[in-house]
Amino acid sequence: YQMKKAGVDFSVGPYPWSLLQKATMGLQEDDYIVFYGRPKSYKSWVLAYFSMMLFMHDKRLIIYTKEMTAENIFMRIIACLSKLPYQEFRSGTLVYDHEMALYQAHRMVHMLQGQEKLIVLSGKDAPPGGDTVPWMQSKIKTYQPHACFIDGLYLMSDVKKNKDKHVKVSSISNDLRQMNLETQVPIFATLQANRAAAKNNEANLDELAFSDSIGQDAT
């Protein structure tokens, strides 16, 4: 208590958003955070932006993706880091100042990637059906990251091989929470909201796709 009163920071790293930072005092070791949103609502961008923030605080990160390539992840992190207009970045039409910022960010990311500060894992890195939570835990044991980011937890494979989607996602979520408690590595994951949620303007936990247990597992 005295150390906290004196301003000692026990968090893994800060949030990029001041209101959330004030409420939580930063990302904690036992955090299992699920960011859910409707399709095409920039969930992967939030993941990239948050990972960039921790990346800049010299934290080692693991990012798992199945919907995007590693190149897509790196491009988004570099765009966030350099505050680049993404469409111009993708189309090769950046103005001079943005180009210079791009090259500088690329050199920094490339250097830190060489130091294994940023590890991007694809579902293709595992054998078919092998991108399970135990597989992810083995990567955490190997790389010893400060945080683990999962772009689409519902896309991972269930080690219990449940066929029902609701049971499958519930099982994956339960296993991720246990992995978080065992490894003390915080997890930040994205999850789709139900497409039917687009019919209304209210956002609440009822919109979570696949499984109600996500709301119980997440901190």
Tab-separated table of C-alpha atoms in Angstrom:
chain	number	residue	atom	x	y	z
A	1	TYR	CA	0.000	0.000	0.000
A	2	GLN	CA	2.781	2.431	0.898
A	3	MET	CA	4.521	1.742	-2.405
A	4	LYS	CA	1.300	2.373	-4.334
A	5	LYS	CA	0.714	5.514	-2.289
A	6	ALA	CA	4.209	6.645	-3.288
A	7	GLY	CA	3.331	6.160	-6.950
A	8	VAL	CA	5.098	2.867	-7.693
A	9	ASP	CA	3.642	1.346	-10.879
A	10	PHE	CA	2.919	-2.378	-10.557
A	11	SER	CA	1.163	-2.686	-13.906
A	12	VAL	CA	2.446	-4.550	-16.947
A	13	GLY	CA	1.962	-1.359	-18.948
A	14	PRO	CA	-0.422	1.557	-19.496
A	15	TYR	CA	-3.614	1.751	-21.481
A	16	PRO	CA	-3.661	4.230	-24.386
A	17	TRP	CA	-6.902	5.682	-23.020
A	18	SER	CA	-6.738	7.922	-19.938
A	19	LEU	CA	-10.179	7.058	-18.512
A	20	LEU	CA	-9.454	3.314	-18.642
A	21	GLN	CA	-5.951	3.847	-17.269
A	22	LYS	CA	-7.335	5.792	-14.297
A	23	ALA	CA	-10.002	3.167	-13.573
A	24	THR	CA	-7.660	0.155	-13.774
A	25	MET	CA	-4.196	1.568	-12.945
A	26	GLY	CA	-2.918	-0.136	-16.075
A	27	LEU	CA	-2.796	-3.633	-17.498
A	28	GLN	CA	-2.445	-6.198	-14.705
A	29	GLU	CA	-0.794	-9.634	-14.811
A	30	ASP	CA	-4.073	-11.458	-14.169
A	31	ASP	CA	-6.092	-9.526	-16.757
A	32	TYR	CA	-8.059	-11.459	-19.357
A	33	ILE	CA	-9.615	-8.743	-21.494
A	34	VAL	CA	-12.113	-9.386	-24.276
A	35	PHE	CA	-12.810	-6.573	-26.710
A	36	TYR	CA	-15.991	-7.409	-28.589
A	37	GLY	CA	-17.643	-5.535	-31.410
A	38	ARG	CA	-19.798	-5.909	-34.444
A	39	PRO	CA	-18.226	-7.011	-37.741
A	40	LYS	CA	-16.057	-4.317	-39.373
A	41	SER	CA	-15.970	-2.208	-36.201
A	42	TYR	CA	-12.141	-1.900	-36.086
A	43	LYS	CA	-11.492	-4.538	-33.412
A	44	SER	CA	-8.196	-5.535	-35.036
A	45	TRP	CA	-7.187	-1.871	-35.177
A	46	VAL	CA	-7.785	-1.477	-31.452
A	47	LEU	CA	-5.643	-4.563	-30.878
A	48	ALA	CA	-2.874	-3.123	-33.078
A	49	TYR	CA	-3.063	0.269	-31.357
A	50	PHE	CA	-2.933	-1.212	-27.863
A	51	SER	CA	-0.062	-3.530	-28.779
A	52	MET	CA	1.816	-0.562	-30.277
A	53	MET	CA	1.427	1.295	-26.965
A	54	LEU	CA	2.963	-1.561	-24.983
A	55	PHE	CA	5.568	-2.093	-27.701
A	56	MET	CA	6.723	1.501	-27.214
A	57	HIS	CA	7.087	0.832	-23.490
A	58	ASP	CA	9.668	-1.849	-24.304
A	59	LYS	CA	7.378	-4.810	-23.628
A	60	ARG	CA	7.743	-8.150	-25.392
A	61	LEU	CA	4.502	-9.149	-27.103
A	62	ILE	CA	2.970	-12.202	-28.763
A	63	ILE	CA	0.210	-11.535	-31.279
A	64	TYR	CA	-1.861	-14.401	-32.688
A	65	THR	CA	-3.882	-13.892	-35.853
A	66	LYS	CA	-5.794	-16.213	-38.125
A	67	GLU	CA	-7.745	-13.724	-40.218
A	68	MET	CA	-4.742	-11.582	-41.183
A	69	THR	CA	-1.153	-12.214	-42.200
A	70	ALA	CA	1.813	-11.209	-40.084
A	71	GLU	CA	2.517	-8.514	-42.690
A	72	ASN	CA	-0.956	-7.028	-42.117
A	73	ILE	CA	-0.316	-6.880	-38.373
A	74	PHE	CA	3.056	-5.197	-38.825
A	75	MET	CA	1.609	-2.706	-41.308
A	76	ARG	CA	-1.112	-1.701	-38.857
A	77	ILE	CA	1.306	-1.368	-35.951
A	78	ILE	CA	3.638	0.773	-38.062
A	79	ALA	CA	0.682	2.887	-39.226
A	80	CYS	CA	-0.391	3.429	-35.602
A	81	LEU	CA	3.168	4.174	-34.539
A	82	SER	CA	3.705	6.752	-37.298
A	83	LYS	CA	0.098	8.060	-37.347
A	84	LEU	CA	-0.074	7.331	-41.067
A	85	PRO	CA	-3.224	7.483	-43.210
A	86	TYR	CA	-3.581	3.766	-43.853
A	87	GLN	CA	-5.106	3.908	-47.332
A	88	GLU	CA	-2.244	6.098	-48.595
A	89	PHE	CA	0.216	3.762	-46.877
A	90	ARG	CA	-1.281	0.729	-48.643
A	91	SER	CA	-1.489	2.449	-52.019
A	92	GLY	CA	2.000	3.995	-51.940
A	93	THR	CA	0.764	7.602	-52.065
A	94	LEU	CA	2.118	9.019	-48.791
A	95	VAL	CA	3.342	12.604	-48.677
A	96	TYR	CA	7.053	13.142	-47.977
A	97	ASP	CA	6.764	13.711	-44.205
A	98	HIS	CA	4.669	10.589	-43.785
A	99	GLU	CA	7.182	8.597	-45.849
A	100	MET	CA	10.018	9.678	-43.562
A	101	ALA	CA	7.951	8.718	-40.503
A	102	LEU	CA	7.225	5.363	-42.133
A	103	TYR	CA	10.892	4.559	-42.709
A	104	GLN	CA	11.801	5.560	-39.171
A	105	ALA	CA	9.047	3.390	-37.688
A	106	HIS	CA	9.990	0.490	-39.962
A	107	ARG	CA	13.606	0.592	-38.765
A	108	MET	CA	12.481	0.607	-35.126
A	109	VAL	CA	10.019	-2.264	-35.567
A	110	HIS	CA	12.550	-4.279	-37.571
A	111	MET	CA	15.203	-3.805	-34.873
A	112	LEU	CA	12.871	-4.782	-32.028
A	113	GLN	CA	11.518	-7.711	-34.023
A	114	GLY	CA	15.113	-8.937	-34.347
A	115	GLN	CA	15.318	-8.802	-30.547
A	116	GLU	CA	12.124	-10.912	-30.402
A	117	LYS	CA	10.199	-8.070	-28.772
A	118	LEU	CA	7.321	-8.543	-31.219
A	119	ILE	CA	6.341	-12.095	-32.204
A	120	VAL	CA	3.434	-12.534	-34.599
A	121	LEU	CA	1.975	-16.045	-34.737
A	122	SER	CA	-0.386	-17.196	-37.438
A	123	GLY	CA	-2.793	-20.097	-37.284
A	124	LYS	CA	-0.761	-21.404	-40.219
A	125	ASP	CA	2.268	-21.773	-37.900
A	126	ALA	CA	0.541	-24.702	-36.216
A	127	PRO	CA	-0.529	-28.015	-37.775
A	128	PRO	CA	-4.223	-28.249	-38.793
A	129	GLY	CA	-6.277	-27.969	-35.631
A	130	GLY	CA	-3.121	-27.406	-33.606
A	131	ASP	CA	-3.579	-23.727	-32.761
A	132	THR	CA	-4.988	-24.576	-29.346
A	133	VAL	CA	-4.542	-22.902	-25.968
A	134	PRO	CA	-1.821	-25.426	-24.926
A	135	TRP	CA	0.000	-24.544	-28.192
A	136	MET	CA	-0.259	-20.858	-27.296
A	137	GLN	CA	0.943	-21.576	-23.784
A	138	SER	CA	4.013	-23.333	-25.189
A	139	LYS	CA	4.803	-20.170	-27.185
A	140	ILE	CA	4.433	-18.061	-24.049
A	141	LYS	CA	6.842	-20.398	-22.262
A	142	THR	CA	9.327	-20.066	-25.149
A	143	TYR	CA	9.192	-16.298	-25.680
A	144	GLN	CA	8.285	-15.095	-22.164
A	145	PRO	CA	6.166	-12.133	-23.344
A	146	HIS	CA	4.769	-9.410	-21.115
A	147	ALA	CA	1.366	-9.668	-22.856
A	148	CYS	CA	-0.476	-11.898	-25.317
A	149	PHE	CA	-2.842	-10.554	-27.997
A	150	ILE	CA	-5.325	-12.843	-29.773
A	151	ASP	CA	-7.107	-11.536	-32.852
A	152	GLY	CA	-10.270	-13.623	-32.814
A	153	LEU	CA	-10.299	-16.104	-29.921
A	154	TYR	CA	-13.269	-17.879	-31.557
A	155	LEU	CA	-10.980	-18.820	-34.470
A	156	MET	CA	-8.630	-20.876	-32.296
A	157	SER	CA	-8.939	-24.655	-32.181
A	158	ASP	CA	-10.460	-26.293	-29.130
A	159	VAL	CA	-8.188	-28.902	-27.598
A	160	LYS	CA	-11.324	-30.760	-26.409
A	161	LYS	CA	-12.575	-30.855	-30.038
A	162	ASN	CA	-16.103	-29.743	-29.202
A	163	LYS	CA	-18.287	-29.546	-32.309
A	164	ASP	CA	-20.915	-27.137	-31.008
A	165	LYS	CA	-19.728	-23.538	-31.571
A	166	HIS	CA	-21.037	-22.252	-28.251
A	167	VAL	CA	-19.376	-25.067	-26.295
A	168	LYS	CA	-16.183	-24.702	-28.340
A	169	VAL	CA	-15.784	-20.982	-27.665
A	170	SER	CA	-16.717	-21.466	-24.017
A	171	SER	CA	-14.011	-24.120	-23.717
A	172	ILE	CA	-11.389	-21.916	-25.411
A	173	SER	CA	-12.282	-18.996	-23.157
A	174	ASN	CA	-12.094	-21.138	-20.013
A	175	ASP	CA	-8.697	-22.464	-21.092
A	176	LEU	CA	-7.401	-18.962	-21.875
A	177	ARG	CA	-8.412	-17.770	-18.421
A	178	GLN	CA	-6.588	-20.697	-16.814
A	179	MET	CA	-3.543	-20.021	-19.023
A	180	ASN	CA	-3.592	-16.415	-17.859
A	181	LEU	CA	-3.685	-17.455	-14.186
A	182	GLU	CA	-0.910	-20.012	-14.641
A	183	THR	CA	1.463	-17.877	-16.708
A	184	GLN	CA	0.624	-14.464	-15.179
A	185	VAL	CA	0.708	-13.069	-18.720
A	186	PRO	CA	-2.271	-10.779	-19.447
A	187	ILE	CA	-4.418	-11.660	-22.454
A	188	PHE	CA	-6.156	-9.212	-24.759
A	189	ALA	CA	-8.548	-10.911	-27.196
A	190	THR	CA	-11.135	-9.844	-29.755
A	191	LEU	CA	-14.541	-11.439	-30.281
A	192	GLN	CA	-17.384	-10.836	-32.689
A	193	ALA	CA	-20.732	-9.514	-31.554
A	194	ASN	CA	-23.812	-11.153	-32.967
A	195	ARG	CA	-24.703	-9.827	-36.404
A	196	ALA	CA	-28.261	-9.361	-35.169
A	197	ALA	CA	-26.898	-6.691	-32.832
A	198	ALA	CA	-26.729	-4.300	-35.768
A	199	LYS	CA	-30.501	-3.972	-35.540
A	200	ASN	CA	-30.223	-1.762	-32.463
A	201	ASN	CA	-27.984	0.987	-31.138
A	202	GLU	CA	-27.513	-0.374	-27.650
A	203	ALA	CA	-24.310	-2.253	-26.841
A	204	ASN	CA	-24.349	-4.807	-24.032
A	205	LEU	CA	-23.151	-8.292	-23.138
A	206	ASP	CA	-26.233	-9.837	-24.727
A	207	GLU	CA	-24.596	-9.096	-28.072
A	208	LEU	CA	-21.692	-11.469	-27.471
A	209	ALA	CA	-21.616	-14.155	-30.112
A	210	PHE	CA	-21.181	-17.869	-29.415
A	211	SER	CA	-21.000	-18.030	-25.647
A	212	ASP	CA	-22.275	-16.312	-22.506
A	213	SER	CA	-19.320	-17.669	-20.517
A	214	ILE	CA	-17.037	-15.006	-21.989
A	215	GLY	CA	-18.621	-12.480	-19.644
A	216	GLN	CA	-17.823	-14.765	-16.699
A	217	ASP	CA	-14.214	-15.514	-17.686
A	218	ALA	CA	-13.085	-12.034	-18.658
A	219	THR	CA	-11.819	-9.732	-15.938
